[in-house]
Amino acid sequence: SQLSSVQRHVEALRSKGVLPANKPWQRGVQLPVSEVKHIPLLGSVSCGAPLLAEEHIEAHVPFSASRLKSSTDQYFFLRASGDSMDKASKPGPIQDGDLLLVHQQPTASVNETIVALIGDYATCKKKKKTSEGWFQLTPRSSNTAHKPRMMLEDFSILGVVEKVIRAPQFG
């Protein structure tokens, strides 16, 4: 009997140990299932001028636990709004409409991309420190209208952006 190309690919994946070896009389393939966490999407965060922070759960986003850096449940998603981080290198460029996976934590290292709360306003920027020791929220943008913001007033860190999930492009 002649094997189809699909059967040949399945057998090759089984021989490499990528797929489990099923009993000969079984049909189909059982794929290993990783644990899925349901992470809340809390709305939008400005990647431009700060927006009023409104914490409310819009939806829950299923996300593979194996893709999270921490085993805690302290994660949330925010939708990016604006273009002040479109040239960010780590965790990557942030475009308007992208989803940001944020690890909730009250501190961050210099050069991390953070979500900061300034009064009632939330914004996503790179955390920097000036030579004089002031903290600064710095955009990484192709738009020269965005400037660093010296943090003379109190601000708090809501979390560190770990991943950028690119918004689908239609057109």
Short mmCIF file of C-alpha atoms in Angstrom, two decimals:
data_model
loop_
_atom_site.label_atom_id
_atom_site.label_comp_id
_atom_site.label_asym_id
_atom_site.label_seq_id
_atom_site.Cartn_x
_atom_site.Cartn_y
_atom_site.Cartn_z
CA SER A 1 0.00 0.00 0.00
CA GLN A 2 1.16 3.49 -0.77
CA LEU A 3 1.52 5.96 2.12
CA SER A 4 0.08 9.44 1.65
CA SER A 5 2.38 12.41 2.15
CA VAL A 6 0.54 13.19 5.41
CA GLN A 7 1.21 9.67 6.72
CA ARG A 8 4.88 9.99 5.78
CA HIS A 9 5.16 13.31 7.65
CA VAL A 10 3.41 11.88 10.72
CA GLU A 11 5.70 8.84 10.72
CA ALA A 12 8.77 11.08 10.37
CA LEU A 13 7.61 13.21 13.32
CA ARG A 14 7.00 10.04 15.38
CA SER A 15 10.46 8.69 14.57
CA LYS A 16 12.01 11.98 15.74
CA GLY A 17 10.01 11.81 18.97
CA VAL A 18 8.05 14.99 18.22
CA LEU A 19 4.76 13.08 18.14
CA PRO A 20 3.92 10.18 20.47
CA ALA A 21 3.88 6.70 18.97
CA ASN A 22 0.25 5.53 18.83
CA LYS A 23 -0.83 1.90 18.79
CA PRO A 24 -1.12 0.64 15.21
CA TRP A 25 -4.92 0.24 15.38
CA GLN A 26 -5.52 3.80 16.59
CA ARG A 27 -6.45 6.48 14.13
CA GLY A 28 -5.38 10.06 14.59
CA VAL A 29 -2.70 11.66 16.70
CA GLN A 30 -2.93 12.77 20.29
CA LEU A 31 -0.97 15.94 20.82
CA PRO A 32 0.39 16.87 24.24
CA VAL A 33 -1.71 19.66 25.74
CA SER A 34 0.09 22.37 27.70
CA GLU A 35 -1.60 24.14 30.57
CA VAL A 36 -3.53 27.21 29.49
CA LYS A 37 -4.01 30.26 31.72
CA HIS A 38 -6.86 32.69 31.18
CA ILE A 39 -5.26 36.12 31.52
CA PRO A 40 -7.51 39.19 31.86
CA LEU A 41 -7.45 41.95 29.24
CA LEU A 42 -7.84 45.14 31.30
CA GLY A 43 -8.31 47.70 28.55
CA SER A 44 -5.90 50.08 26.84
CA VAL A 45 -2.66 51.75 27.84
CA SER A 46 -1.23 54.80 26.14
CA CYS A 47 1.92 54.48 24.11
CA GLY A 48 1.84 58.23 23.63
CA ALA A 49 0.32 60.81 25.95
CA PRO A 50 -0.86 59.17 29.20
CA LEU A 51 -4.51 58.00 29.22
CA LEU A 52 -6.82 57.71 32.19
CA ALA A 53 -6.31 54.23 33.67
CA GLU A 54 -9.60 52.36 33.84
CA GLU A 55 -9.19 48.89 35.24
CA HIS A 56 -11.98 46.68 34.04
CA ILE A 57 -11.81 43.25 32.50
CA GLU A 58 -12.82 43.36 28.83
CA ALA A 59 -12.10 39.71 28.16
CA HIS A 60 -9.98 36.74 29.21
CA VAL A 61 -7.21 35.72 26.81
CA PRO A 62 -6.16 32.04 26.83
CA PHE A 63 -2.36 31.88 26.90
CA SER A 64 -0.02 28.91 27.22
CA ALA A 65 1.52 28.74 30.71
CA SER A 66 4.77 27.48 29.15
CA ARG A 67 5.21 30.89 27.45
CA LEU A 68 5.10 32.79 30.77
CA LYS A 69 8.36 33.70 32.51
CA SER A 70 6.82 33.37 35.98
CA SER A 71 4.55 30.69 37.40
CA THR A 72 2.50 33.23 39.34
CA ASP A 73 -0.94 34.36 38.25
CA GLN A 74 0.16 38.00 38.37
CA TYR A 75 -0.31 38.71 34.65
CA PHE A 76 -2.63 40.90 32.66
CA PHE A 77 -2.98 42.09 29.08
CA LEU A 78 -3.33 45.69 27.92
CA ARG A 79 -4.08 46.93 24.42
CA ALA A 80 -1.48 49.43 23.15
CA SER A 81 -2.73 52.80 22.00
CA GLY A 82 -0.40 55.19 20.17
CA ASP A 83 3.03 55.10 18.53
CA SER A 84 5.54 56.17 21.19
CA MET A 85 7.04 52.66 21.46
CA ASP A 86 7.09 51.59 17.79
CA LYS A 87 10.91 51.37 17.84
CA ALA A 88 11.27 49.49 21.15
CA SER A 89 13.83 46.68 20.99
CA LYS A 90 12.90 44.67 24.09
CA PRO A 91 10.36 43.04 24.23
CA GLY A 92 9.93 44.35 20.67
CA PRO A 93 8.28 47.15 18.71
CA ILE A 94 4.83 48.07 20.01
CA GLN A 95 2.28 49.14 17.42
CA ASP A 96 -1.16 50.66 17.97
CA GLY A 97 -3.61 47.83 18.76
CA ASP A 98 -1.02 45.25 19.90
CA LEU A 99 -1.66 43.29 23.09
CA LEU A 100 0.95 43.68 25.82
CA LEU A 101 1.49 40.82 28.26
CA VAL A 102 2.39 42.53 31.53
CA HIS A 103 3.84 40.83 34.61
CA GLN A 104 2.36 42.69 37.55
CA GLN A 105 5.16 43.87 39.83
CA PRO A 106 5.90 47.09 41.76
CA THR A 107 9.55 47.46 40.68
CA ALA A 108 11.52 47.29 37.45
CA SER A 109 15.12 47.58 36.37
CA VAL A 110 16.45 50.45 34.30
CA ASN A 111 15.90 49.85 30.55
CA GLU A 112 12.84 47.64 31.05
CA THR A 113 9.61 48.47 29.23
CA ILE A 114 7.08 49.24 31.95
CA VAL A 115 3.49 50.26 32.48
CA ALA A 116 3.61 53.23 34.84
CA LEU A 117 0.80 54.91 36.72
CA ILE A 118 1.22 58.68 37.08
CA GLY A 119 -1.65 59.93 39.22
CA ASP A 120 -4.71 58.48 37.47
CA TYR A 121 -2.91 58.03 34.14
CA ALA A 122 -1.23 54.90 32.78
CA THR A 123 1.45 54.88 30.11
CA CYS A 124 3.90 52.39 28.58
CA LYS A 125 7.51 53.57 28.30
CA LYS A 126 11.13 52.52 28.82
CA LYS A 127 12.36 53.13 32.39
CA LYS A 128 15.60 55.14 32.38
CA LYS A 129 17.72 57.04 34.89
CA THR A 130 19.46 60.33 34.15
CA SER A 131 23.08 61.03 35.09
CA GLU A 132 21.71 63.18 37.96
CA GLY A 133 19.74 60.20 39.32
CA TRP A 134 16.21 61.18 38.22
CA PHE A 135 13.92 58.52 36.80
CA GLN A 136 12.75 59.15 33.30
CA LEU A 137 10.04 57.53 31.17
CA THR A 138 11.45 57.36 27.67
CA PRO A 139 9.64 56.70 24.40
CA ARG A 140 11.23 54.63 21.63
CA SER A 141 9.49 56.10 18.61
CA SER A 142 9.82 57.07 14.98
CA ASN A 143 7.54 60.02 15.88
CA THR A 144 9.76 62.87 17.09
CA ALA A 145 6.80 64.49 18.90
CA HIS A 146 7.33 61.99 21.75
CA LYS A 147 9.86 63.21 24.31
CA PRO A 148 11.24 61.69 27.54
CA ARG A 149 9.36 62.60 30.70
CA MET A 150 11.36 63.42 33.84
CA MET A 151 9.62 61.90 36.86
CA LEU A 152 9.67 64.61 39.50
CA GLU A 153 6.23 63.62 40.78
CA ASP A 154 5.37 60.27 42.30
CA PHE A 155 4.69 57.43 39.93
CA SER A 156 4.16 53.74 40.47
CA ILE A 157 5.07 50.77 38.35
CA LEU A 158 2.14 48.50 37.52
CA GLY A 159 4.31 45.93 35.78
CA VAL A 160 6.90 44.99 33.18
CA VAL A 161 5.94 44.23 29.58
CA GLU A 162 7.14 40.68 28.83
CA LYS A 163 5.65 40.02 25.39
CA VAL A 164 4.08 41.92 22.53
CA ILE A 165 1.32 40.09 20.65
CA ARG A 166 1.06 41.70 17.22
CA ALA A 167 -2.41 42.92 16.22
CA PRO A 168 -3.72 41.30 13.02
CA GLN A 169 -3.20 43.43 9.92
CA PHE A 170 -6.12 43.54 7.50
CA GLY A 171 -6.08 45.26 4.21
#
